[in-house]
C-alpha positions as YAML, in Angstrom:
chain: A
units: angstrom
residues:
- id: 1
  name: UNK
  ca: [5.66, 0.25, 3.30]
- id: 2
  name: UNK
  ca: [7.00, -0.01, 6.72]
- id: 3
  name: UNK
  ca: [4.63, 2.63, 8.29]
- id: 4
  name: UNK
  ca: [1.61, 1.41, 6.88]
- id: 5
  name: UNK
  ca: [2.99, -1.72, 8.96]
- id: 6
  name: UNK
  ca: [3.30, 0.55, 12.27]
- id: 7
  name: UNK
  ca: [0.78, 2.39, 12.14]
- id: 8
  name: UNK
  ca: [-1.79, -1.19, 11.86]
- id: 9
  name: UNK
  ca: [0.91, -3.06, 14.31]
- id: 10
  name: UNK
  ca: [0.15, 0.23, 16.46]
- id: 11
  name: UNK
  ca: [-3.51, -0.56, 16.49]
- id: 12
  name: UNK
  ca: [-3.40, -3.59, 17.58]
- id: 13
  name: UNK
  ca: [-3.37, -5.85, 14.51]
- id: 14
  name: UNK
  ca: [-1.13, -8.58, 14.39]
- id: 15
  name: UNK
  ca: [0.77, -8.78, 11.09]
- id: 16
  name: UNK
  ca: [2.82, -11.83, 10.82]
- id: 17
  name: UNK
  ca: [6.92, -10.69, 9.94]
- id: 18
  name: UNK
  ca: [6.87, -14.06, 7.61]
- id: 19
  name: UNK
  ca: [4.10, -12.74, 5.52]
- id: 20
  name: UNK
  ca: [5.44, -9.42, 5.28]
- id: 21
  name: UNK
  ca: [9.31, -10.82, 3.91]
- id: 22
  name: UNK
  ca: [6.51, -12.05, 0.24]
- id: 23
  name: UNK
  ca: [4.97, -9.28, -0.22]
- id: 24
  name: UNK
  ca: [5.98, -5.81, -2.46]
- id: 25
  name: UNK
  ca: [4.29, -2.56, -2.82]
- id: 26
  name: UNK
  ca: [3.88, -2.31, -7.28]
- id: 27
  name: UNK
  ca: [0.74, -3.71, -7.88]
- id: 28
  name: UNK
  ca: [0.59, -5.77, -11.44]
- id: 29
  name: UNK
  ca: [-2.26, -4.13, -13.11]
- id: 30
  name: UNK
  ca: [0.20, -1.04, -14.00]
- id: 31
  name: UNK
  ca: [3.02, -3.02, -14.64]
- id: 32
  name: UNK
  ca: [3.32, -3.92, -18.63]
- id: 33
  name: UNK
  ca: [4.89, -5.93, -20.64]
- id: 34
  name: UNK
  ca: [8.06, -4.74, -21.34]
- id: 35
  name: UNK
  ca: [9.01, -4.76, -17.10]
- id: 36
  name: UNK
  ca: [7.92, -1.05, -16.16]
- id: 37
  name: UNK
  ca: [5.60, 0.48, -14.30]
- id: 38
  name: UNK
  ca: [3.18, 3.07, -15.07]
- id: 39
  name: UNK
  ca: [2.51, 5.85, -12.06]
- id: 40
  name: UNK
  ca: [0.03, 8.48, -12.34]
- id: 41
  name: UNK
  ca: [2.40, 11.20, -10.60]
- id: 42
  name: UNK
  ca: [-0.15, 14.01, -10.39]
- id: 43
  name: UNK
  ca: [-2.70, 11.90, -8.85]
- id: 44
  name: UNK
  ca: [-0.30, 9.90, -6.37]
- id: 45
  name: UNK
  ca: [0.90, 13.64, -5.10]
- id: 46
  name: UNK
  ca: [-2.57, 15.04, -4.32]
- id: 47
  name: UNK
  ca: [-3.22, 11.57, -1.98]
- id: 48
  name: UNK
  ca: [0.05, 12.84, 0.89]
- id: 49
  name: UNK
  ca: [-0.92, 13.88, 3.98]
- id: 50
  name: UNK
  ca: [1.48, 16.96, 5.42]
- id: 51
  name: UNK
  ca: [4.05, 14.72, 5.99]
- id: 52
  name: UNK
  ca: [3.65, 13.13, 2.73]
- id: 53
  name: UNK
  ca: [2.28, 10.13, 3.35]
- id: 54
  name: UNK
  ca: [-0.30, 8.15, 1.86]
- id: 55
  name: UNK
  ca: [-2.98, 7.25, 4.51]
- id: 56
  name: UNK
  ca: [-3.85, 3.87, 5.00]
- id: 57
  name: UNK
  ca: [-7.26, 2.49, 4.01]
- id: 58
  name: UNK
  ca: [-9.93, 2.24, 5.57]
- id: 59
  name: UNK
  ca: [-11.24, -1.51, 6.49]
- id: 60
  name: UNK
  ca: [-15.27, -2.30, 7.43]
- id: 61
  name: UNK
  ca: [-15.19, -3.97, 11.06]
- id: 62
  name: UNK
  ca: [-17.02, -6.82, 8.93]
- id: 63
  name: UNK
  ca: [-13.98, -7.36, 7.43]
- id: 64
  name: UNK
  ca: [-10.89, -6.97, 8.86]
- id: 65
  name: UNK
  ca: [-8.32, -9.30, 6.35]
- id: 66
  name: UNK
  ca: [-9.96, -6.45, 3.39]
- id: 67
  name: UNK
  ca: [-7.38, -3.58, 3.82]
- id: 68
  name: UNK
  ca: [-4.55, -6.40, 3.56]
...
């Protein structure tokens, strides 16, 4: 998440540190009732760039909050 925040801030987007203190990279849709996170490793690895990072989602200019 640090890389994503750095890229957003580098592009001139304001990212409030107070908000960052309350978010997590885990999505609740993949957490089952036993508290485990299910990850499709092959799909996730296929998204990595040459540095091993996933690309940020693109945001439409008319919806600047859509990518956060």
